[in-house]
CSV table of C-alpha atoms and ligand atoms in Angstrom, one decimal:
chain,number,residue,atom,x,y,z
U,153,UNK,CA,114.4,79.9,63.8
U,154,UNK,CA,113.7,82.1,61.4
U,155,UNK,CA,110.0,83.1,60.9
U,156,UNK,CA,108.0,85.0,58.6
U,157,UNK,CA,105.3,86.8,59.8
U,158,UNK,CA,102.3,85.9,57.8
U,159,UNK,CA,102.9,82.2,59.1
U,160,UNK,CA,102.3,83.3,62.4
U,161,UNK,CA,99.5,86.0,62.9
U,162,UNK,CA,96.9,84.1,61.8
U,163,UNK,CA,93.7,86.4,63.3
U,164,UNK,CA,91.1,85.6,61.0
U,165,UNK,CA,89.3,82.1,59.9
U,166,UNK,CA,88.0,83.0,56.1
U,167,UNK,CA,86.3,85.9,56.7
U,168,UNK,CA,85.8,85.7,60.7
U,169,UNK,CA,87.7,87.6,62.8
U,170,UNK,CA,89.1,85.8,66.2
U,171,UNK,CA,88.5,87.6,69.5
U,172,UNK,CA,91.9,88.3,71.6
U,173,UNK,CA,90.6,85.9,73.9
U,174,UNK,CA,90.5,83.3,71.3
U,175,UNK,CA,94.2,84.3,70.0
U,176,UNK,CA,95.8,84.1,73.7
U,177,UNK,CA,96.3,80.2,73.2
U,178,UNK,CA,97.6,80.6,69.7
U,179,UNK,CA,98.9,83.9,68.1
U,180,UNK,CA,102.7,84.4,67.8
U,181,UNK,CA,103.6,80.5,68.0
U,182,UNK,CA,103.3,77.6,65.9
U,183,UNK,CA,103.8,74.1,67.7
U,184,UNK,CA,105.7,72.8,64.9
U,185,UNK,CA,108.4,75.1,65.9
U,186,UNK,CA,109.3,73.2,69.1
U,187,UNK,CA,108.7,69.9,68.7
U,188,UNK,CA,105.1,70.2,68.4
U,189,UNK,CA,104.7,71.5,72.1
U,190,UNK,CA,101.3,72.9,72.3
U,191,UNK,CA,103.1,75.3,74.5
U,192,UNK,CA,105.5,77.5,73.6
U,193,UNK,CA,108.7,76.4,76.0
U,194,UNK,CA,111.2,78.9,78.0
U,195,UNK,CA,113.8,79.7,76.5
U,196,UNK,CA,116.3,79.8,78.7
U,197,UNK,CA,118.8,80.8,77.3
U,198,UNK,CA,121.4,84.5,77.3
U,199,UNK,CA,122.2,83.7,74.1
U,200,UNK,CA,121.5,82.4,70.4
U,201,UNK,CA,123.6,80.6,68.2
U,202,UNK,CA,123.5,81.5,64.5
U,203,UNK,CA,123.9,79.1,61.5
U,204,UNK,CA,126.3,80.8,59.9
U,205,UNK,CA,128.7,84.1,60.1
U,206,UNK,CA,126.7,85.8,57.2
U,207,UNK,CA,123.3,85.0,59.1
U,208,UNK,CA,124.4,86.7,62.4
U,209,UNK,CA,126.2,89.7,60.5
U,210,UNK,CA,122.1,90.1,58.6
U,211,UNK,CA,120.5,89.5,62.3
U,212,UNK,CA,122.0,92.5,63.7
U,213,UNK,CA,121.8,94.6,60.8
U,214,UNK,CA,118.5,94.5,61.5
U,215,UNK,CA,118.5,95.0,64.9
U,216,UNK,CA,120.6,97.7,65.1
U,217,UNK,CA,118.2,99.4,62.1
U,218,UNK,CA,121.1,99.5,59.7
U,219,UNK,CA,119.0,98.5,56.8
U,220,UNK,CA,115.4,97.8,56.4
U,221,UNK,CA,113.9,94.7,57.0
U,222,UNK,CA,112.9,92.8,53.7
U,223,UNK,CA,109.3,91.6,53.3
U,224,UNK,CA,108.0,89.5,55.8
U,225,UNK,CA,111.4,89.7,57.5
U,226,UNK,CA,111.2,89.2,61.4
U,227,UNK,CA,114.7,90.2,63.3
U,228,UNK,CA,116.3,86.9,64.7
U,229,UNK,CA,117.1,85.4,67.7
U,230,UNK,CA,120.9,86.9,68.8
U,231,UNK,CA,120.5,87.5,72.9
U,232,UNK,CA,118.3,87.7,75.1
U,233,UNK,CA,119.0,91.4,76.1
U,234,UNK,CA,117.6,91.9,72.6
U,235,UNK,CA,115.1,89.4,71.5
U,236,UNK,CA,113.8,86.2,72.8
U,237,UNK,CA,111.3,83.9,71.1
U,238,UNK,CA,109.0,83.7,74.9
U,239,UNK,CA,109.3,87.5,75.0
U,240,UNK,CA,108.4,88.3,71.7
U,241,UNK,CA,105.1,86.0,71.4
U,242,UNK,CA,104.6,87.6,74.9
U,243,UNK,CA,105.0,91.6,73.6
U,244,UNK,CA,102.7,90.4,69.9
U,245,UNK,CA,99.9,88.8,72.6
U,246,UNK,CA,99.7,91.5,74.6
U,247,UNK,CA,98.8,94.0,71.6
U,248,UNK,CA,95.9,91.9,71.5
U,249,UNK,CA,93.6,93.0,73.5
U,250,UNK,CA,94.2,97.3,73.2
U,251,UNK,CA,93.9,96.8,69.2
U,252,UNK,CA,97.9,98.0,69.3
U,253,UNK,CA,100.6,97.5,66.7
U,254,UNK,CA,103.1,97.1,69.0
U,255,UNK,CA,104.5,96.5,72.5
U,256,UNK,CA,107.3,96.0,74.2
U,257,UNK,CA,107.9,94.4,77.9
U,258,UNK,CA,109.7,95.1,81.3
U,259,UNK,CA,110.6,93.8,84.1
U,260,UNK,CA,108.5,95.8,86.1
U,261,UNK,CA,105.9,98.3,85.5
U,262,UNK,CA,108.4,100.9,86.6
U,263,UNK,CA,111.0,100.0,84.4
U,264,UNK,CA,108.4,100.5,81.5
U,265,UNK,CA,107.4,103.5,82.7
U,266,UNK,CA,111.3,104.9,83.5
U,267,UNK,CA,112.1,103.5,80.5
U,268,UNK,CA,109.7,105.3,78.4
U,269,UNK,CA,110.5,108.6,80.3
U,270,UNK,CA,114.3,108.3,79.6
U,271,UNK,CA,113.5,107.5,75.8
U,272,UNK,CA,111.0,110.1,75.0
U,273,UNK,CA,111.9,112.9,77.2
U,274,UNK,CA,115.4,115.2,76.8
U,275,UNK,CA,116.5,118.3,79.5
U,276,UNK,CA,113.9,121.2,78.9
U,277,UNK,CA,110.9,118.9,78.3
U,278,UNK,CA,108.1,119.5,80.1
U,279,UNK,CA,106.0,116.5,82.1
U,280,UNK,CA,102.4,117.2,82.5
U,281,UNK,CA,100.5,114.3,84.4
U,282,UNK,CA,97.6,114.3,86.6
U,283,UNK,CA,97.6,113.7,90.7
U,284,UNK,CA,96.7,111.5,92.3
U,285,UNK,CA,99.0,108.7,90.7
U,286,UNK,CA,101.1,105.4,92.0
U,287,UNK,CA,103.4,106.4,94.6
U,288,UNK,CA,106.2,104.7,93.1
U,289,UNK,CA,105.4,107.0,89.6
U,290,UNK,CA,105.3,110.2,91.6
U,291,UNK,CA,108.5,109.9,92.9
U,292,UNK,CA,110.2,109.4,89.5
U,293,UNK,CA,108.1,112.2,88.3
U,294,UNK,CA,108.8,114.8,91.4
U,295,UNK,CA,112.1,113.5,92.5
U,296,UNK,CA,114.2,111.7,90.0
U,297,UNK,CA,113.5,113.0,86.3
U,298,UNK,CA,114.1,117.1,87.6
U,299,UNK,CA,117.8,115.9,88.3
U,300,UNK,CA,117.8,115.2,84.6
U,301,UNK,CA,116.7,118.6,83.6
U,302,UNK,CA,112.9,117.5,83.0
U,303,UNK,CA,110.7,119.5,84.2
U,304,UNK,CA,107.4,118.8,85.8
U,305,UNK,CA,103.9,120.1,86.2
U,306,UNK,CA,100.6,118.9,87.4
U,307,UNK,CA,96.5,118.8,87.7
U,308,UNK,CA,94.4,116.9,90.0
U,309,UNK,CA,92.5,114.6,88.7
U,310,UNK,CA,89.1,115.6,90.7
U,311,UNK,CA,89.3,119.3,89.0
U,312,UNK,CA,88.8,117.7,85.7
U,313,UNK,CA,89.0,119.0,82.1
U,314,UNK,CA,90.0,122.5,83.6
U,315,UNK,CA,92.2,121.5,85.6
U,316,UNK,CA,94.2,120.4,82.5
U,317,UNK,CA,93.3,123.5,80.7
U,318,UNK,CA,94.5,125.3,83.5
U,319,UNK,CA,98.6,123.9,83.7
U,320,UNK,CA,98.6,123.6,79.9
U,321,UNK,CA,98.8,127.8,79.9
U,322,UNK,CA,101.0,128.2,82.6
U,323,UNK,CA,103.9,129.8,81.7
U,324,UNK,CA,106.9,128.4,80.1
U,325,UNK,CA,104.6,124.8,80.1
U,326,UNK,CA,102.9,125.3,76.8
U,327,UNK,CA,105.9,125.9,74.6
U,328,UNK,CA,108.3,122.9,76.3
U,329,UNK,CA,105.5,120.5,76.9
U,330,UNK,CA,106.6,116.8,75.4
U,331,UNK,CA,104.2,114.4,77.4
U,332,UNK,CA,100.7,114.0,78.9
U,333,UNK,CA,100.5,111.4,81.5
U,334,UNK,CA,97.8,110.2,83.3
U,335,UNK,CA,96.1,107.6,85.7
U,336,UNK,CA,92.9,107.0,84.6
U,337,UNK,CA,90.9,105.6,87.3
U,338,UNK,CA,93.5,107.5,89.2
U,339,UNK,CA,95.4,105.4,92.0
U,340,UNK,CA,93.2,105.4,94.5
U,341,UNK,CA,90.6,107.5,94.5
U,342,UNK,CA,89.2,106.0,90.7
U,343,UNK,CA,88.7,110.0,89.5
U,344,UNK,CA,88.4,109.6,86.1
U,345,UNK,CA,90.4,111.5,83.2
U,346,UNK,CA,89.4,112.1,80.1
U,347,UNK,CA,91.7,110.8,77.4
U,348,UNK,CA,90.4,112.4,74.3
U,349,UNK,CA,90.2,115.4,75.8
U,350,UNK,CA,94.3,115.0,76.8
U,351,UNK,CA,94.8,114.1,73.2
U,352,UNK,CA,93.1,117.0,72.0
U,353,UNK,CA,95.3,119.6,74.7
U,354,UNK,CA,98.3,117.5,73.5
U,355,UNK,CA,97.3,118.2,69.6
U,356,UNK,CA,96.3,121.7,70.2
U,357,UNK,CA,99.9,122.4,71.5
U,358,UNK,CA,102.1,120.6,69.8
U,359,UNK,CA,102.0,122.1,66.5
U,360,UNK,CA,105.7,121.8,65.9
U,361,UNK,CA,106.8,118.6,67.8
U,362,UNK,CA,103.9,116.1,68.5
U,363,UNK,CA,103.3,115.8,72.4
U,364,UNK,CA,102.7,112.3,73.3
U,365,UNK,CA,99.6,111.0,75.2
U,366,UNK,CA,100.8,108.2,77.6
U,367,UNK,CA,97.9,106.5,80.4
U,368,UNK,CA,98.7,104.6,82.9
U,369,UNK,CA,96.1,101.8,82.1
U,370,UNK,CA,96.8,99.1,84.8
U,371,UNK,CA,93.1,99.7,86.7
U,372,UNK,CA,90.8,98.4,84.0
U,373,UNK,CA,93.1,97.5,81.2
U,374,UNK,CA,93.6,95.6,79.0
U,375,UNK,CA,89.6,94.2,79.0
U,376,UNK,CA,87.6,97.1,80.1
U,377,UNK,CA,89.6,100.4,78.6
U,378,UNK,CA,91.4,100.8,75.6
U,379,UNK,CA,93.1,104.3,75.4
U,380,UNK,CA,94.6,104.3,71.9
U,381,UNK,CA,91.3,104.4,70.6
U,382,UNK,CA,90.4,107.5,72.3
U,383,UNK,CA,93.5,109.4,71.1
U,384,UNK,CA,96.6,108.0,73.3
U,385,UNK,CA,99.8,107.3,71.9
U,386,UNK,CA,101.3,104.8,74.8
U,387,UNK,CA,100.0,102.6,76.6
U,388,UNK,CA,101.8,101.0,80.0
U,389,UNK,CA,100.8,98.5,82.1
U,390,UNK,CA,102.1,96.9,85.4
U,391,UNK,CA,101.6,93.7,84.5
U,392,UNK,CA,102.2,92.6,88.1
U,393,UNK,CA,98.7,93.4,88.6
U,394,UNK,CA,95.6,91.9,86.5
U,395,UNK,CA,97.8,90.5,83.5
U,396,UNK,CA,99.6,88.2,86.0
U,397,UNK,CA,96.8,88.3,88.0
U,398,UNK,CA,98.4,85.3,90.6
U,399,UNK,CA,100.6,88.2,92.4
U,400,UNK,CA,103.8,85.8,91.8
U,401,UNK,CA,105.7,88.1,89.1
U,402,UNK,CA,106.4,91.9,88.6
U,403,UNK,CA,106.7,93.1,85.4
U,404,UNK,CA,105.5,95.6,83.3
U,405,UNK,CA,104.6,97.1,79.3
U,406,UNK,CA,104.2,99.7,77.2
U,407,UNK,CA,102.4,99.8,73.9
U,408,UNK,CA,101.7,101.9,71.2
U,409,UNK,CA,102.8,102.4,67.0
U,410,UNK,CA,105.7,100.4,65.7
U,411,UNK,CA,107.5,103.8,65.0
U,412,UNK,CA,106.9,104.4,69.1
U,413,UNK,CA,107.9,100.8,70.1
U,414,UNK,CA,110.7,100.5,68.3
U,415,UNK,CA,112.3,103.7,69.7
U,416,UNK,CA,111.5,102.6,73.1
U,417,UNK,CA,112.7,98.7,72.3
U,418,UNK,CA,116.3,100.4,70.9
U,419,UNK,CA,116.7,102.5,74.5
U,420,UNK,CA,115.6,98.9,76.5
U,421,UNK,CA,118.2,97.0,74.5
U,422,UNK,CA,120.5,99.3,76.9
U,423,UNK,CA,119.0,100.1,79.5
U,424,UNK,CA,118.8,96.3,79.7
U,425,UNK,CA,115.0,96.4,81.4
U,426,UNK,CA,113.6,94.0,79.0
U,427,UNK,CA,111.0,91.0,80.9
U,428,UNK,CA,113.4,87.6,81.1
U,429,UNK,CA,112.2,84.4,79.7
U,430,UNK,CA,110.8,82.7,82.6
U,431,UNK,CA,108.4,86.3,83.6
U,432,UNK,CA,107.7,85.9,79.9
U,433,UNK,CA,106.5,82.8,79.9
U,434,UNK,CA,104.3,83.1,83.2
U,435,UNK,CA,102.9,85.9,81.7
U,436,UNK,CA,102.2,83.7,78.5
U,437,UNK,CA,100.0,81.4,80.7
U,438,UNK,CA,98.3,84.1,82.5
U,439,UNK,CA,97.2,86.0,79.7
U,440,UNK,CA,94.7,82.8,78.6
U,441,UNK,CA,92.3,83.2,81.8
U,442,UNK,CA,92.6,87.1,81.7
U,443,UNK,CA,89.1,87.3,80.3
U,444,UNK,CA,87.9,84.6,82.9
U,445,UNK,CA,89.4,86.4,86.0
U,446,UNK,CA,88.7,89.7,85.4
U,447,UNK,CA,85.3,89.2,84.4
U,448,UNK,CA,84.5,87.3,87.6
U,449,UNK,CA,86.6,89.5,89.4
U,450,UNK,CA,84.8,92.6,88.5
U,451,UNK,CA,80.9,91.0,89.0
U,452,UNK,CA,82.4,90.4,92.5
U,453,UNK,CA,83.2,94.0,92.8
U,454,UNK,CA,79.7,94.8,92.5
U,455,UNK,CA,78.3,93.0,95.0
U,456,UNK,CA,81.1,94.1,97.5
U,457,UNK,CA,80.3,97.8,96.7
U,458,UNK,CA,76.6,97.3,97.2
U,459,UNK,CA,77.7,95.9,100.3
U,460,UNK,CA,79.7,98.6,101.7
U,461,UNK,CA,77.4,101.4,100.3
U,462,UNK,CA,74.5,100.1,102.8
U,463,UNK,CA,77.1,99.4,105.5
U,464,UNK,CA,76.4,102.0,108.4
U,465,UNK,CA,80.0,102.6,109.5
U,466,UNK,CA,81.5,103.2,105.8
U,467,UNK,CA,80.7,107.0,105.0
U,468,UNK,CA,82.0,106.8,101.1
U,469,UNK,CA,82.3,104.4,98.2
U,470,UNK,CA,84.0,105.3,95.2
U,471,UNK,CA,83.1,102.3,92.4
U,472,UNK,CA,82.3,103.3,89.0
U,473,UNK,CA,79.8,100.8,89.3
U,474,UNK,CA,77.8,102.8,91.5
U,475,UNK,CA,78.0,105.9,89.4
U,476,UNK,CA,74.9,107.7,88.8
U,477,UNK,CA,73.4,109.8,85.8
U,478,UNK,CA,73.9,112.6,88.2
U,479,UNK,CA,77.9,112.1,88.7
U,480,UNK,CA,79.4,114.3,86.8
U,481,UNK,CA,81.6,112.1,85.2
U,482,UNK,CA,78.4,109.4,84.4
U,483,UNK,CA,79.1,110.4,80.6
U,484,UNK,CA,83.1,110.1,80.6
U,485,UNK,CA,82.7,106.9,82.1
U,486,UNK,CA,80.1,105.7,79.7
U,487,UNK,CA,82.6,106.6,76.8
U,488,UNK,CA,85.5,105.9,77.9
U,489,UNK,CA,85.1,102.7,79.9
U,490,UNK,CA,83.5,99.0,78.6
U,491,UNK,CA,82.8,98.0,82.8
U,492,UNK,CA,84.0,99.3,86.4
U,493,UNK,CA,86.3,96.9,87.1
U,494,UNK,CA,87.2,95.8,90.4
U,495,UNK,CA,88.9,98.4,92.3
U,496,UNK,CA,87.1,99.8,95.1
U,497,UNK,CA,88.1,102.8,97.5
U,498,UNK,CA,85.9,103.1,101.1
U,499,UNK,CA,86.1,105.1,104.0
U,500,UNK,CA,85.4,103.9,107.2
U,501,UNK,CA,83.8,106.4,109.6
U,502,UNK,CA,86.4,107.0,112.6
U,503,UNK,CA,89.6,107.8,110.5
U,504,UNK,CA,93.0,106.2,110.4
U,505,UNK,CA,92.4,104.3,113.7
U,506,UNK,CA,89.2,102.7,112.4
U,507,UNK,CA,90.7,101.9,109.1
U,508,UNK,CA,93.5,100.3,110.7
U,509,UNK,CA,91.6,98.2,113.2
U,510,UNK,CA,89.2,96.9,110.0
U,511,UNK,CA,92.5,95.9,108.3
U,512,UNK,CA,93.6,94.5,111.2
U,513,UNK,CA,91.0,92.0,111.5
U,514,UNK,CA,90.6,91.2,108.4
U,515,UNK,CA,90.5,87.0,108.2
U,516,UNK,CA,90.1,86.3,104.3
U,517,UNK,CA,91.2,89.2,102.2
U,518,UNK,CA,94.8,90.1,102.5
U,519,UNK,CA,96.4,93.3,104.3
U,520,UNK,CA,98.8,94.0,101.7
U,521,UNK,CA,99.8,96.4,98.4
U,522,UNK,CA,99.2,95.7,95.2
U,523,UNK,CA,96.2,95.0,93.5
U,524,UNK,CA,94.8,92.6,90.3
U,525,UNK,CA,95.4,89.1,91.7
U,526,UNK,CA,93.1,86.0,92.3
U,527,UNK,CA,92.9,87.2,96.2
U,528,UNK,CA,91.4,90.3,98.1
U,529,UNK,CA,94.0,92.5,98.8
U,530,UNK,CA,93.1,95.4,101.6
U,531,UNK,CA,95.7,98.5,102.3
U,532,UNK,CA,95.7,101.9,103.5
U,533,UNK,CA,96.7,104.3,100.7
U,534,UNK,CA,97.4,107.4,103.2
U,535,UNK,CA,100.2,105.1,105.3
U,536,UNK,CA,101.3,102.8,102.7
U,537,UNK,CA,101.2,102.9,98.6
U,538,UNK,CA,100.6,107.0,98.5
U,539,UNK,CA,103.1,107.5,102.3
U,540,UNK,CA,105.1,109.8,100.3
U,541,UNK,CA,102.5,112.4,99.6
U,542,UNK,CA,102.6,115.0,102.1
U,543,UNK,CA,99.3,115.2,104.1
U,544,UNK,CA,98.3,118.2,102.7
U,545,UNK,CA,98.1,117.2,99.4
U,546,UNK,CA,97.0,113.9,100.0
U,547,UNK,CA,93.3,115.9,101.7
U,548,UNK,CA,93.6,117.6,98.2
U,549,UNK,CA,93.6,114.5,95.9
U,550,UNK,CA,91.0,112.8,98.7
U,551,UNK,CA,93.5,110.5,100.3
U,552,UNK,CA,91.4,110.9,103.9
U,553,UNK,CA,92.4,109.3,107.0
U,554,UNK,CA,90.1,106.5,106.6
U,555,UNK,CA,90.3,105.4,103.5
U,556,UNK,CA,90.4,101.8,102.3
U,557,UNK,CA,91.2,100.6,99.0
U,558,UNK,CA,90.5,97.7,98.2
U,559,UNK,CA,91.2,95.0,94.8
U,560,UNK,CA,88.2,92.5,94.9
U,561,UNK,CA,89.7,88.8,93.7
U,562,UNK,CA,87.7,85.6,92.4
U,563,UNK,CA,86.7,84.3,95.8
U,564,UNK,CA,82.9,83.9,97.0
U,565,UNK,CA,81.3,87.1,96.6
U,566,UNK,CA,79.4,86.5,100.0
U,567,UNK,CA,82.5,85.4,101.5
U,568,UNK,CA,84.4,88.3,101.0
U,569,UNK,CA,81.7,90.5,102.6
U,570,UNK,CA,81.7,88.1,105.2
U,571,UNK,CA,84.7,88.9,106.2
U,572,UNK,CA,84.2,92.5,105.2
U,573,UNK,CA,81.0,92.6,107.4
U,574,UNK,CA,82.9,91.3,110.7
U,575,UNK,CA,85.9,93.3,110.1
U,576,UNK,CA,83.7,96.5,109.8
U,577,UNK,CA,81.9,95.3,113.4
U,578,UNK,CA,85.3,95.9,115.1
U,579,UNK,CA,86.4,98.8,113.0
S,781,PLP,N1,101.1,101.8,87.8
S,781,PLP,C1,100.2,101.5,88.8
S,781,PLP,C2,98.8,102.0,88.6
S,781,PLP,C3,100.5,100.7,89.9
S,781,PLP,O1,99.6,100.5,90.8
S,781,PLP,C4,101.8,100.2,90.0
S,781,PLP,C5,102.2,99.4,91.2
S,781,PLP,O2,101.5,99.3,92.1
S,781,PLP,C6,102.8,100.5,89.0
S,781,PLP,C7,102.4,101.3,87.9
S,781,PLP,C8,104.2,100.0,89.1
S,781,PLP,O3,104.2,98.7,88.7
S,781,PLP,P1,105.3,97.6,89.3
S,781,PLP,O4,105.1,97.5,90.7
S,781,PLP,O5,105.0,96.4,88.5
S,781,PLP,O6,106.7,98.2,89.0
């Protein structure tokens, strides 16, 4: 099927403009192309056959960027290492919501995330990125990409802007400096960082070769922050988390510029870390109630931290909900952020033995990793998603003994703290 692109990315009706969440049910796909299947179906398929020898020879012309595409020329199906129709409506949805021109999809977040490291960073590079972060993308960053010859340096997130300022002078760092990453709400103490202000460091010292901007924006995004318009040039996302939202798929994105995308796409093509059609098409039908469940999911978050903040045996709550004009960080999150989402870290007075005996009896929300679905999930950062961080610097990036975090789902609000409330009796 060969489509051109103005018959398929209808966004407008006369002079209207359709929201993303209107666009989830129809942009990228046109039922007359199957059959007149409202949905798009899986293509299940490795590979594509093509009409004719001269029509293959022109696909991968284009694919492999050997001559430019004509107007209103979209690359064709060939195989689905390359291309496939469910993972290409999936990557032109998911631009959607962050107002990007392009995306491309993994099958993991960590694959998105290796495989943007692998294309956009060479031996001598420089990795500056903000603690503390998933444990899974510190120990790429500390133990895997230094045996490539990329080096790495670091702020904490709670020491804010001059923390930044501070390891962009360093020496040797300013002159091989290639990327800015960060977490922002950091995973899982929700500092925030500020993104323009990254942009800005990256601009100010990059003035031969641009340094790219990349957040990590699986916390809030895609509803409730949108980091390309505050300066970012990449976007990634573990879609495992709210874009699936059901906790029944891994897989992961990155978006940003065509020119951006289409470098990273060419490295995925052999890496082979591209999302397969079935994780594709889940994704497809999980996109259409994003708005729904992370709305309710973050109202729910509110009333669970209001709940724990007049609890007597929980010493700390860290929501951006409950941010005050005080905080110092009331304005960032103002500017940078459209709600708090529904991530909350607690400590429970008593340490790790308290925190473990709250998890423990825990009867509706679930002891386990991960974060973004339909259901409550509990864990305990210091012993389980950040185990890796030595103890020291866990204190530094307030990782404490007894600290919770917890990913607030769509159940009853008063049920959750039902359970929260008995839990926290025998904590
Ligand atoms: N980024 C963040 C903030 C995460 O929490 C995770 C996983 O927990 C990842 C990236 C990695 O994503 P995945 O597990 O889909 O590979």
């Amino acid at each position: 099927m060969t489509k051109k692109k103005t018959e398929y990315h209808h966004r407008r009706i006369g002079d209207h403009d359709l929201r993303p969440e209107s666009l989830m049910m129809s942009y990228g796909y046109r039922p007359e192309w199957s059959e007149g299947a409202v949905k798009p179906p899986i293509f299940q398929t490795s590979t594509f056959a093509f009409r004719s020898a001269e029509e293959g020879k022109e696909f991968f012309e284009l694919a492999y960027g050997l001559r430019e595409p004509r107007a209103d020329e979209t690359a064709g199906a060939i195989y689905s290492r390359l291309n496939n129709p469910g993972l290409e409506i999936l990557e032109d949805r998911l631009t959607l919501w962050d107002g990007a021109e392009a995306a491309s999809a993994y099958e993991s977040g960590m694959a998105a995330i290796t495989t943007m490291c692998l294309t956009f960073l060479r031996p001598g590079d420089t990795l500056v990125f903000n603690e503390p972060i998933y444990g899974g993308t510190e120990y790429l960053f500390h133990k895997i990409l230094p045996q490539f010859g990329i080096r790495i340096a670091r702020w904490n997130a709670s020491s804010g802007r001059e923390g930044l300022e501070a390891v962009m002078v360093q020496p040797g760092v300013a002159e091989s400096v290639r990327m800015i990453y960060l977490e922002s709400p950091a995973n899982p103490t929700l500092d925030l960082v500020d993104i323009r202000h990254c942009a800005d460091m990256a601009a100010a010292a990059g003035r031969e070769r641009k340094v790219l901007v990349a957040v990590d924006n699986t916390f809030l995004g895609p509803l409730w922050q949108h980091p390309l318009k505050h300066g970012a040039d990449l976007v990634i996302y573990s879609l495992t988390k709210f874009v699936g939202g059901h906790s029944d798929v891994i897989a992961g994105a990155c978006l940003g510029s065509e020119e951006l995308i289409s470098q990273l796409k060419g490295f995925r093509t052999i890496t082979g870390s591209m999302a397969d059609p079935w994780t594709s098409w889940l994704l497809l039908r999980s996109l259409e109630t994003l708005k729904l469940r992370m709305t309710s999911q973050m109202k729910n978050a509110g009333y669970v931290a209001d709940f724990l903040e007049g609890h007597p045996k929980v010493s700390t709550v860290r929501y951006l909900g409950l941010m005050t004009a005080e905080h110092p960080d009331f304005e960032l999150f103002r500017r940078q952020c459209l709600s708090p989402g529904s991530m909350i870290a607690f400590e429970v007075e008593g340490g790790r033995e308290a925190a473990f005996r709250l998890l423990n009896a825990l009867q509706l929300v679930k002891l386990a990793v991960s974060l973004g679905g339909t259901e409550s999930l509990a864990e305990h950062p210091g012993t389980m998603t950040h185990s890796d961080v030595p103890p020291e610097e866990q204190r530094n990036m307030g990782i404490t003994d007894g600290l919770i975090r917890l990913s607030v789902g769509i159940e009853h609000p008063e049920d959750v703290i039902a359970d929260l409330r008995q839990a926290l009796e025998q904590a």
